[in-house]
Coordinates of C-alpha atoms in Angstrom, one line a residue:
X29 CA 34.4 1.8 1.0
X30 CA 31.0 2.8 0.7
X31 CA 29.8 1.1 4.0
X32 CA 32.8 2.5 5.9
X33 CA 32.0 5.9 4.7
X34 CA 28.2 5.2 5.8
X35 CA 29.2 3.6 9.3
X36 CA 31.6 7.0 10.0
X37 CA 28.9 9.6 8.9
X38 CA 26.7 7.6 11.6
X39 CA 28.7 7.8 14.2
X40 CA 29.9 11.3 13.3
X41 CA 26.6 12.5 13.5
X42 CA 25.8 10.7 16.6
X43 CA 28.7 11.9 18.3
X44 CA 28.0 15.2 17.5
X45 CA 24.1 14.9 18.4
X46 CA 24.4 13.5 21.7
X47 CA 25.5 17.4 23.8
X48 CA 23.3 18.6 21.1
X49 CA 20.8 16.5 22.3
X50 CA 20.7 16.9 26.0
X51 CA 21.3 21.0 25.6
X52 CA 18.0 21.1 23.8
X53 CA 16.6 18.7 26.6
X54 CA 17.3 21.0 29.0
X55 CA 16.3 24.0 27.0
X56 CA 13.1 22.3 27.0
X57 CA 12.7 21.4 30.7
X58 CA 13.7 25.2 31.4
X59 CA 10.8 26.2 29.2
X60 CA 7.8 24.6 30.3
X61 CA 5.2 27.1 29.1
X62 CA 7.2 28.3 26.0
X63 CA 8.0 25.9 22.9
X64 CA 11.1 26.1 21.8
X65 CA 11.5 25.9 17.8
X66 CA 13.4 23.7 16.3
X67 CA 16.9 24.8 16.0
X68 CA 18.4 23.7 12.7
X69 CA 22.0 23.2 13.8
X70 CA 25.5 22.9 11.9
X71 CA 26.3 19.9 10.6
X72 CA 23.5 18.1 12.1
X73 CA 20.2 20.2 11.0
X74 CA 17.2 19.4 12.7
X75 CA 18.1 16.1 14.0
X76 CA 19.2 16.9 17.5
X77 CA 15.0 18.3 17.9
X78 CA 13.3 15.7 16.5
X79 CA 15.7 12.9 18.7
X80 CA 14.6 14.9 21.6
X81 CA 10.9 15.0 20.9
X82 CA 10.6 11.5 18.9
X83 CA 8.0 10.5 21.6
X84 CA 5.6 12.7 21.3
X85 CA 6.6 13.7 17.1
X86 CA 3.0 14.6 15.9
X87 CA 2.4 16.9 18.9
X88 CA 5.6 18.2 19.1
X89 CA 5.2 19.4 15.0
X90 CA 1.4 20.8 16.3
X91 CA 3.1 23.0 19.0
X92 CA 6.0 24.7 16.9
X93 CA 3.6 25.5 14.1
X94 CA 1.6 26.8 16.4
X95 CA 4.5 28.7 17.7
X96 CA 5.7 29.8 14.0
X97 CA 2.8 31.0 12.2
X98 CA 1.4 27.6 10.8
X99 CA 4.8 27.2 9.1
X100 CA 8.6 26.5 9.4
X101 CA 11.4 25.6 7.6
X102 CA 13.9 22.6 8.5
X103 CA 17.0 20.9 7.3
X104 CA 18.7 17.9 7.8
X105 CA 22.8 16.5 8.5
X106 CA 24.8 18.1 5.9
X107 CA 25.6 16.8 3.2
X108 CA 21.9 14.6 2.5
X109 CA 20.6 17.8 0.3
X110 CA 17.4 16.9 3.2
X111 CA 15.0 20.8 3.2
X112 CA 12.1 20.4 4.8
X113 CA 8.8 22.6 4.5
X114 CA 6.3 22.4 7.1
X115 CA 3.0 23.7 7.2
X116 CA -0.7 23.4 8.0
X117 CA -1.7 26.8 6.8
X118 CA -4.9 25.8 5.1
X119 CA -4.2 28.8 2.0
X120 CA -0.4 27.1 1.5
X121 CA -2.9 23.3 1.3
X122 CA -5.3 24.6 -1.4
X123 CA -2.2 25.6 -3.1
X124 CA -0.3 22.7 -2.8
X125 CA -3.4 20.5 -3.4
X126 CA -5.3 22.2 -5.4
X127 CA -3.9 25.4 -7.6
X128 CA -0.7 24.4 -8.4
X129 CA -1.4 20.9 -8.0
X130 CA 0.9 20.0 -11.0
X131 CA 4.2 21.9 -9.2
X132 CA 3.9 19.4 -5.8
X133 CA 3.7 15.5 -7.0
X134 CA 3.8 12.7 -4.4
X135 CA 7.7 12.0 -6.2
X136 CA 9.9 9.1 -6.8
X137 CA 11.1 9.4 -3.0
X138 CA 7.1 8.5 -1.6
X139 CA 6.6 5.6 -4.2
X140 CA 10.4 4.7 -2.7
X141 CA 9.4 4.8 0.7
X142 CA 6.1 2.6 -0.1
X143 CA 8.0 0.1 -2.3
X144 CA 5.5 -2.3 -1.2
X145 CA 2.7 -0.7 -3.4
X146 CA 4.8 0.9 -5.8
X147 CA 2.9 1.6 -9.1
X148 CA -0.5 1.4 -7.4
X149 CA -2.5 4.8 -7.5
X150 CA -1.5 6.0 -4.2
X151 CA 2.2 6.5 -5.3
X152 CA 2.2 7.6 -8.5
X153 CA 1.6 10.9 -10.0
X154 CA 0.9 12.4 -13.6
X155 CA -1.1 10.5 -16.2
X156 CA -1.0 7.1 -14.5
X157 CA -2.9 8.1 -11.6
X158 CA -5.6 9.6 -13.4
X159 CA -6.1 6.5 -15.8
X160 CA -5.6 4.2 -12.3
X161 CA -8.3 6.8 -10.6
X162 CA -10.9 6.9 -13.5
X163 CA -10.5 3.1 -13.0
X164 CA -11.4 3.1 -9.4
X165 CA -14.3 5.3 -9.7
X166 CA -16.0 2.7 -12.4
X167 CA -14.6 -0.3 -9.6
X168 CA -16.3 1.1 -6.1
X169 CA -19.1 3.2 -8.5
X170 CA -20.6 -0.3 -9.5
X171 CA -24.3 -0.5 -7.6
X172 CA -23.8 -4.4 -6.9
X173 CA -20.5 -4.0 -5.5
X174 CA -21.5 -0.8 -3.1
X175 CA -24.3 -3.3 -1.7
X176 CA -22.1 -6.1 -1.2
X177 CA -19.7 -3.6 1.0
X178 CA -23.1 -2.3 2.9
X179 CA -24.0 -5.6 3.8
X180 CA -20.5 -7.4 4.5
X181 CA -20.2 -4.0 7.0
X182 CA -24.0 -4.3 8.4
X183 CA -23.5 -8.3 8.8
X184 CA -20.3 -8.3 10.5
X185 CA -21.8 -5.9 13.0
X186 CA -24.4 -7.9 13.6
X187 CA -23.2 -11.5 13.6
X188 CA -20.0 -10.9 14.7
X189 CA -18.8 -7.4 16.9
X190 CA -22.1 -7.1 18.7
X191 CA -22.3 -10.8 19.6
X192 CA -18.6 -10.3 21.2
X193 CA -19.6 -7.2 22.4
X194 CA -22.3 -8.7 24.0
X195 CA -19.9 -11.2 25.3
X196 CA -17.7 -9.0 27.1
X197 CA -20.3 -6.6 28.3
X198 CA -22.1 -9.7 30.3
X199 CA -18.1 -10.7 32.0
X200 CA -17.4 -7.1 32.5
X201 CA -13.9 -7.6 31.4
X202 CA -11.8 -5.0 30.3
X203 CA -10.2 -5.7 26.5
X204 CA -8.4 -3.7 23.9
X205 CA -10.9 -1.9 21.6
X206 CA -8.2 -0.9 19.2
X207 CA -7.4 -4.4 18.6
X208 CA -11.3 -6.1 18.2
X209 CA -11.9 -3.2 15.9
X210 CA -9.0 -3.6 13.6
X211 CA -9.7 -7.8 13.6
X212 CA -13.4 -6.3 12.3
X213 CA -12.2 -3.8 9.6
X214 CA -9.4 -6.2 8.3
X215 CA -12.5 -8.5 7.3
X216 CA -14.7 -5.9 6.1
X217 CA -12.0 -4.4 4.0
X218 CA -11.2 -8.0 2.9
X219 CA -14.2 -9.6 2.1
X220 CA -15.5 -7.2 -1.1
X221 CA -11.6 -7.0 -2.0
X222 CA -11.4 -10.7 -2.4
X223 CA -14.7 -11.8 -2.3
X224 CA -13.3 -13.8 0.8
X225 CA -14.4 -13.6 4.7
X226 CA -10.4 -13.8 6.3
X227 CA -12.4 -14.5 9.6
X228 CA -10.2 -12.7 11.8
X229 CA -12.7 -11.6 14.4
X230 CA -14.7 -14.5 16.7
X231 CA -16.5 -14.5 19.5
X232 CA -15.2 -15.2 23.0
X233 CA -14.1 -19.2 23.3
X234 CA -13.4 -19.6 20.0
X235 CA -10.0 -19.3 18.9
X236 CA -8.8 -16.0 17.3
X237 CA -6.9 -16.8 13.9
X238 CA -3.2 -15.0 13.9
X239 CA -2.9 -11.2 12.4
X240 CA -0.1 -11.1 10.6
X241 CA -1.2 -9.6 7.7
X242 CA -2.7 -6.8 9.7
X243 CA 0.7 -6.2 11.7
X244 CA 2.8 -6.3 8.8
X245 CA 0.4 -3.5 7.4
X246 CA 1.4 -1.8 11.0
X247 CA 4.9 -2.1 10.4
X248 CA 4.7 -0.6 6.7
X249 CA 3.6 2.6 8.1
X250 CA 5.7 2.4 11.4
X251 CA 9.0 2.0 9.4
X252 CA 7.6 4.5 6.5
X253 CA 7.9 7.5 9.4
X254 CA 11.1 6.3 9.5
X255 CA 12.4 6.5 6.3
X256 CA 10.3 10.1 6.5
X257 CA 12.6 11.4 8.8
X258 CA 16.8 10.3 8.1
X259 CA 18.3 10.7 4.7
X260 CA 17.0 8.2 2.1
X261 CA 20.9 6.8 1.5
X262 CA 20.6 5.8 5.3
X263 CA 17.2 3.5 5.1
X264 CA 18.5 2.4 1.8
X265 CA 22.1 0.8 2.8
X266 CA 20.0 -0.1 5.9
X267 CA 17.8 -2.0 3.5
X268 CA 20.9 -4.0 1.5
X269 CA 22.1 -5.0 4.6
X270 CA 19.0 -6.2 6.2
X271 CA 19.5 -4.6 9.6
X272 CA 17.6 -2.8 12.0
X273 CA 14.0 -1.4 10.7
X274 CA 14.7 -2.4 7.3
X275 CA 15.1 -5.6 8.2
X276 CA 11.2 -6.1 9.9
X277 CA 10.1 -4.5 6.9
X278 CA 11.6 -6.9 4.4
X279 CA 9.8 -9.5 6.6
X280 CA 6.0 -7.7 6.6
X281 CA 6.5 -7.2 2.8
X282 CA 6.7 -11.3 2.5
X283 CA 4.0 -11.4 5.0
X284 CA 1.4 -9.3 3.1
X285 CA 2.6 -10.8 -0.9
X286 CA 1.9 -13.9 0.9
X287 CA -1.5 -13.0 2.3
X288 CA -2.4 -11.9 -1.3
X289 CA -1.6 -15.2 -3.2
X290 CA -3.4 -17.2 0.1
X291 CA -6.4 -15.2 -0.3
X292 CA -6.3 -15.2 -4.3
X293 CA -5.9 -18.8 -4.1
X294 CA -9.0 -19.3 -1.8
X295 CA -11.0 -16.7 -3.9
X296 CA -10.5 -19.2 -6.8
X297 CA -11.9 -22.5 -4.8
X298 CA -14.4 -20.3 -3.9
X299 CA -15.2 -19.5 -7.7
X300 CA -14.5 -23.3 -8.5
X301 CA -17.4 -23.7 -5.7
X302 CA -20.0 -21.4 -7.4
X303 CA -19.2 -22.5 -10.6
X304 CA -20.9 -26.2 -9.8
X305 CA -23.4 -24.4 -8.4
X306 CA -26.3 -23.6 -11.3
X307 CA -27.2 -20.2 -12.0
X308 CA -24.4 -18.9 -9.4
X309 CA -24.3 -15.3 -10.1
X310 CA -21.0 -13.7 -11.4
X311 CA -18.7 -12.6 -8.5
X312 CA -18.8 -9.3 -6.9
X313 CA -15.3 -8.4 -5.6
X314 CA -12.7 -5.5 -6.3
X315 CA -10.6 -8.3 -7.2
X316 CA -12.6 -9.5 -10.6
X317 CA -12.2 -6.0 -12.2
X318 CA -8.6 -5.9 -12.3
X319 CA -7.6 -10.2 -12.8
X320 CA -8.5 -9.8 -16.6
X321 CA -6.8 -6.6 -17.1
X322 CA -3.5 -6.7 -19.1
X323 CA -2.1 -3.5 -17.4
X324 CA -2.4 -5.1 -14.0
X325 CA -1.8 -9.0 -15.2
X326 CA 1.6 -8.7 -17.2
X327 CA 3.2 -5.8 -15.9
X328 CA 5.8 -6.8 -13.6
X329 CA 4.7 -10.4 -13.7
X330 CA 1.4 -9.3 -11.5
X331 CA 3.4 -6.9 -9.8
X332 CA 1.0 -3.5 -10.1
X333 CA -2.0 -5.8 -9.0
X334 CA -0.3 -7.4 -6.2
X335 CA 0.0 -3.7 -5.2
X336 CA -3.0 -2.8 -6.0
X337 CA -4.8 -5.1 -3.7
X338 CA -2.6 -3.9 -0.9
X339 CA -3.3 -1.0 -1.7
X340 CA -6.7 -1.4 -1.5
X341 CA -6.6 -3.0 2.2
X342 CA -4.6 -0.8 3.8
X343 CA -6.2 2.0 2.2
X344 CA -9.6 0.9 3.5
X345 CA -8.5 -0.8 6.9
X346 CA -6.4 2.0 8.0
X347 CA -9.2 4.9 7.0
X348 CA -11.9 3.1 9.4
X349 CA -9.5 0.6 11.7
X350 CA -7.4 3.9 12.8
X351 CA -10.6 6.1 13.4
X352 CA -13.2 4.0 15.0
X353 CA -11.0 3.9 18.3
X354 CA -10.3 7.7 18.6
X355 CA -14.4 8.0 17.9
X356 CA -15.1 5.8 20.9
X357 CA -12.5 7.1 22.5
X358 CA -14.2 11.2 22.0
X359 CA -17.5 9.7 22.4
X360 CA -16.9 8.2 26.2
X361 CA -15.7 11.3 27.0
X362 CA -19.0 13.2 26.2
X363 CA -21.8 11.5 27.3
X364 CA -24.1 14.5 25.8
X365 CA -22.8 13.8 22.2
X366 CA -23.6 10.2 22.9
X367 CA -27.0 11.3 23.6
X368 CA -27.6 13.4 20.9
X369 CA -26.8 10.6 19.2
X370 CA -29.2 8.5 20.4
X371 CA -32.1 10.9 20.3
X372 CA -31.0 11.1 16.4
X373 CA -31.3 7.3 16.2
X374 CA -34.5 7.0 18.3
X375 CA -36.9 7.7 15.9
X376 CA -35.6 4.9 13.9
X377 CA -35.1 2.1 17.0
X378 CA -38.6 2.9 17.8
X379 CA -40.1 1.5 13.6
X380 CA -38.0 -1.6 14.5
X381 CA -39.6 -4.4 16.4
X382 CA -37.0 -5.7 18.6
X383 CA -37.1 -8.2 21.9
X384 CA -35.5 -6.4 25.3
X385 CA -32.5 -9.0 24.8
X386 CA -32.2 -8.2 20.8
X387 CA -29.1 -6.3 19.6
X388 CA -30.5 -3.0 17.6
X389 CA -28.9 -2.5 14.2
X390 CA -29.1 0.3 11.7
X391 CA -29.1 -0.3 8.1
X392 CA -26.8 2.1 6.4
X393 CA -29.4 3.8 4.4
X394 CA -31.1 4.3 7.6
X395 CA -27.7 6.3 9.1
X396 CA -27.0 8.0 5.8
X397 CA -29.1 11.2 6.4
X398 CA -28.1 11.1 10.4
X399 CA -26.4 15.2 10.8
X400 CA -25.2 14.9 13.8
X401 CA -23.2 11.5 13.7
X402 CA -21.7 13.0 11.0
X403 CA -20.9 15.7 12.8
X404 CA -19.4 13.5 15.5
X405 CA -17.2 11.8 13.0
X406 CA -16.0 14.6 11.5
X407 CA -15.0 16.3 14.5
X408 CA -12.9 12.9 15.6
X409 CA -11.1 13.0 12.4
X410 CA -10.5 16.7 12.9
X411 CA -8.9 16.3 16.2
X412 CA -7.2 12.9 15.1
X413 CA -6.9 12.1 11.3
X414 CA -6.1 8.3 10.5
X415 CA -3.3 10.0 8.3
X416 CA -1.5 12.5 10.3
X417 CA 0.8 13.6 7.6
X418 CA 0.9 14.4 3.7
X419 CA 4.2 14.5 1.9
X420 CA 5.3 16.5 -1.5
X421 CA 7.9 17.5 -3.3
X422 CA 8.6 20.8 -4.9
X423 CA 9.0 20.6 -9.2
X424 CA 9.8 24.4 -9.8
X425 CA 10.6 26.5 -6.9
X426 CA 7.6 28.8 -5.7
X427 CA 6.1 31.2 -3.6
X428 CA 3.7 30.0 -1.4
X429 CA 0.2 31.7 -0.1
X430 CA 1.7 32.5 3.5
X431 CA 4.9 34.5 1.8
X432 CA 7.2 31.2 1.8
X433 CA 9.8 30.3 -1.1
X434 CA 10.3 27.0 -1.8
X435 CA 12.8 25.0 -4.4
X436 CA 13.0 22.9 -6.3
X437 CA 13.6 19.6 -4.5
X438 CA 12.3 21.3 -1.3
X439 CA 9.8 18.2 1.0
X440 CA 6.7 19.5 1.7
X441 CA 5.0 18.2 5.0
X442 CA 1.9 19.0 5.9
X443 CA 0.7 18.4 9.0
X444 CA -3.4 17.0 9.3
X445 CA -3.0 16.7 12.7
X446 CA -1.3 20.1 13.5
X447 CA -3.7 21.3 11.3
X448 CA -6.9 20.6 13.6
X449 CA -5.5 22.0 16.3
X450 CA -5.0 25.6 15.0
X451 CA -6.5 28.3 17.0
X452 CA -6.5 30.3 13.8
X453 CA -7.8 27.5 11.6
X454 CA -11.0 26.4 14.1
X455 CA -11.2 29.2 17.0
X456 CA -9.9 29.0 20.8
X457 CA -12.0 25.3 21.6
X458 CA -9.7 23.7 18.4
X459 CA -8.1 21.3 21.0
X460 CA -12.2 20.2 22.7
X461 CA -13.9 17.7 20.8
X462 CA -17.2 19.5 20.0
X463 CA -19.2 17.9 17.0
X464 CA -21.4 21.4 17.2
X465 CA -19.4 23.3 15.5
X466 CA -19.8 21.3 12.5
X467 CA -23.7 22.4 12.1
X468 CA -25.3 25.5 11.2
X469 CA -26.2 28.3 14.4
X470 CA -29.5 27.6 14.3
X471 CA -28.8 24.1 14.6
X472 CA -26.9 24.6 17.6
X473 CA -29.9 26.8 19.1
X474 CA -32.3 24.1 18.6
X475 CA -30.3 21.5 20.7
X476 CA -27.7 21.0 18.3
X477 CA -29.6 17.0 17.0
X478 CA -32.3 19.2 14.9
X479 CA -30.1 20.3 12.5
X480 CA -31.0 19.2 8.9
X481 CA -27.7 19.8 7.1
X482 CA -23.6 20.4 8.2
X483 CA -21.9 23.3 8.2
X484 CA -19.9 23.7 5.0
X485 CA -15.9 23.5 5.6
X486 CA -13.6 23.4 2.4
X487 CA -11.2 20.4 2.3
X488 CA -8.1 22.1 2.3
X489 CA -9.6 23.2 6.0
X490 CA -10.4 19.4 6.9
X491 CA -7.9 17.3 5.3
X492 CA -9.0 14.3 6.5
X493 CA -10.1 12.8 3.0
X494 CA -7.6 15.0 1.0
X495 CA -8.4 18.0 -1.2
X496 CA -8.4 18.8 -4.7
X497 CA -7.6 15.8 -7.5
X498 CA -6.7 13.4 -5.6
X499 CA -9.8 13.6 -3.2
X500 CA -10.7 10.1 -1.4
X501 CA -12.5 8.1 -4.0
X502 CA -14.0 6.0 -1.2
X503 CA -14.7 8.9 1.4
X504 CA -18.7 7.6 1.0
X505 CA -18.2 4.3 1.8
X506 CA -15.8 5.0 5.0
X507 CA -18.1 6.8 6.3
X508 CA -21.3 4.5 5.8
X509 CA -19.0 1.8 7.2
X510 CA -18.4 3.9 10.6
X511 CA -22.0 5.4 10.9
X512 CA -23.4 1.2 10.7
X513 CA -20.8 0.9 13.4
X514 CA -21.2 3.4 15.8
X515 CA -25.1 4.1 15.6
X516 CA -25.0 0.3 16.6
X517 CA -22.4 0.0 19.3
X518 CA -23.6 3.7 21.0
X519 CA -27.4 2.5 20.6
X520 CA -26.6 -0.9 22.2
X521 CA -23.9 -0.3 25.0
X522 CA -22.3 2.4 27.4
X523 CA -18.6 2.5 26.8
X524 CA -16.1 3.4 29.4
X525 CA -12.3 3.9 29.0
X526 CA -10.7 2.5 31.7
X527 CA -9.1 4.9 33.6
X528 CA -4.9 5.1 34.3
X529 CA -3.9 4.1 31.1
X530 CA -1.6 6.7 28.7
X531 CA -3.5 7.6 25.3
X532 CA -1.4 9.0 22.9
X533 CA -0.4 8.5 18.7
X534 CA 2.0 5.9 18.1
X535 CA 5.1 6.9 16.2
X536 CA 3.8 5.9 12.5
X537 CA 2.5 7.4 9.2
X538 CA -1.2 6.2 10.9
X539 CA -2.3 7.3 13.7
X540 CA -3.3 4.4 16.0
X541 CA -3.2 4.3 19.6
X542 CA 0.1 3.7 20.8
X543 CA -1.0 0.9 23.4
X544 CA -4.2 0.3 22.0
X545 CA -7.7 1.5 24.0
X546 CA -8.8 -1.3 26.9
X547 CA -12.2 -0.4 27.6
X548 CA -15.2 -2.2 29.2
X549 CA -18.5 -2.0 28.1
X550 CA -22.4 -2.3 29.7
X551 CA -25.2 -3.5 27.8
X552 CA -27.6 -0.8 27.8
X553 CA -30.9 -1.1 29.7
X554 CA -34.2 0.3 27.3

């Protein structure tokens, strides 16, 4: 009964979308300089706006919050009890993040719609995610373990993506950037997680070892938009009965428990290895904190470290992996940050003693103090944060900074990536990537590259490594991981985006390119 029922409010609604549908299509069309809000419509709610504009959903979300005053309300079919709340009015984020914090949870729906890393600190709310937090910060606060992440980074970039680099650069063939960089954070996320090199990026004419892990991370936040968006009952029978998204999920969830036991399996060998070995030091891994600890070893049979671990890699693959392409992306298209840059890094090339054919590379304490890359980061992850969206729900209903009432129940959305492309949040240039406007005036009278320190803008302005409590624990080490990164590749080789190809977000709760980034490169000549 209950799967008829389903299978007729489907088709109900579908019936009933479709002339919805193509009215607001042609509303649209007939509207070319105007945006036309979202209409929340009987019956259906918001569904026949977000079907006509599932394309292009992030900038579609940017425009009619542009249109609306940085907020608007939404509802969903009748009869799912689906309110929506959409903002990026930076006073509503400081407080939803920050001063009334406790009101606006993450909530059993989010930890729902991640089942995959249920438990793990980036789904639950309360007193376990401070205890799981204050763990963290004593796991990446260890000195021995912060060097073994600078060097697995610095080392991969030099024995592994330059050398390929170097490789493509010298056959001048065009290749997907998206996909080499992702093959290179997967790795560098891995090998400190696991204490374990997966080995996913070579060189050209060796043979490329399959992804699957990686794609099945893709597919966890491809199909998490979608249970974002259409009552939970929907994903949920769609889930029992193994069909349609569901069903690809269920497949990437084996995928990635399986890529955890495989790489726990060759951490131990590894151990076993070391152990022979006399006066092997100790292992230095993310994993070895947590193997011993009863909270994460019984509970659930493993379960709560087996989500902590992917926690940890998509947390740290997605941060870096999503961003590096939308840097190089930014940075090809302004040849004077580029060389700003490289006047910043100069001073240091010019200590090192390097042969015309050697690849430069920058140690991270060497890139740490750089203002300008910073700069140049920051204003990428502005215009295109690795997570586009943040999701509460509403505890007690309350009145928000801009005048809005929410209830109790109410979603909360909040839109990073509307949010850097506010006029009234960064100032008529909010849609040009300029990494000046992160440094003082006087920085930016002196040639922008002589300025000793960034211009100070409150996280619930930048989102991009969340705000308030729940700030990014490992915003440091993301960004010495894409300073060693870029300071080599823009040092070493010109980058050019080859031209006719459609860049644009794919539809997911990360923001990669849709059909990744084919660039070619040229070996610099110095």
């Amino acid at each position: 009964m209950a799967i008829s029922f389903l299978q007729e409010l489907l088709i109900s609604t579908l019936v009933l979308s479709v002339p919805l549908y193509f009215y607001f299509k042609s509303s649209t069309r007939s509207s070319k300089n105007n945006t036309v809000l979202p209409t929340n419509w009987p019956i259906v709610g918001i569904l026949p706006s977000l079907i006509a504009n599932i394309h292009n959903l992030h900038g579609y979300v940017a425009h009619v919050l542009a249109a609306s005053g940085q907020s608007f309300r939404a509802h969903g079919p009748a009869g799912t009890g689906m309110r929506f709340f959409v903002t990026c009015d930076p006073a509503n984020v400081r407080h939803i993040f920050t001063t009334n914090q406790a009101n606006f949870p993450k909530g059993a729906e989010f930890a729902e719609i991640f089942d995959v890393m249920r438990g793990s600190f980036f789904t639950v709310d309360g007193e376990p995610v401070r205890r799981q937090r204050a763990k963290i910060q004593t796991v990446l606060g260890g000195p021995r373990l912060l060097a073994r992440m600078a060097a697995s980074c610095r080392d991969k970039v030099e024995k592994a993506l330059l050398p390929l680099f170097t490789d493509m650069a010298r056959m001048g063939t065009p290749f997907d950037l998206q996909d080499v960089v992702a093959r290179f954070v997967f790795d560098v996320t891995a090998t400190p997680v696991f204490g374990v090199d997966p080995g996913l990026l070579s060189r050209i004419g060796m043979p490329m070892p399959p992804v699957d892990a990686a794609v099945a991370m893709d597919t966890v936040m491809e199909v998490a938009l979608f249970r974002h968006t259409v009552p939970a009952s929907c994903w949920k029978a769609m889930r029992w009965l193994r069909v349609g998204p569901e069903r690809k999920l269920a497949a990437a969830h084996a995928v990635l428990r399986g890529f955890i036991t495989e790489m726990m399996e060759k951490r131990i060998k590894k151990s076993r290895e070391e152990d022979v070995q006399k006066g092997a030091a100790p292992a230095v891994d993310i994993v070895s904190s947590y193997i011993n600890d009863p909270e994460y070893c019984e509970e659930n049979g493993g379960g709560l470290l087996r989500a902590t671990l992917i926690n940890y890699m998509i947390a740290g693959r997605d941060t870096i992996g999503t961003t590096l392409p939308w840097v190089f992306y930014n940075l090809a298209k302004s040849p004077h940050a580029v060389s700003i840059i490289r006047d910043e890094l100069s001073p240091i090339a010019s200590r090192k003693a390097t042969g015309a054919d050697t690849m430069m590379i920058f140690e991270p304490e060497e890139t740490k103090p750089l203002v300008y890359l910073t700069a140049a980061l920051y204003e990428s992850l502005r215009l295109y944060p690795p997570g586009p969206i943040e999701r509460k729900t509403v505890v007690a209903g309350d009145v928000l900074p801009s005048g809005h009432e929410v209830r109790a129940g109410d979603t909360v959305f909040i839109s990073l990536h509307a949010m850097g492309r506010m006029e009234g949040v960064w100032g008529k240039d909010c849609l040009e990537y300029n990494p000046g406007r992160w440094l003082p005036e006087t920085g930016e009278e002196d040639g922008v590259g002589k300025a000793k320190r960034l211009r100070y803008v409150p996280s619930h302005k930048f989102l991009a490594f969340n705000s308030g409590p729940r700030m990014c624990l490992g915003k440091d080490i993301a960004l010495m991981q894409l300073k060693t990164v870029v300071a080599a590749v823009v040092w070493n080789f010109d980058v050019e985006v080859v031209e006719g190809q459609s860049v644009e977000p794919k539809l997911s709760c990360i923001l990669q390119i849709k059909n990744g980034l084919v660039v070619k490169l040229k070996k610099r000549q110095m």
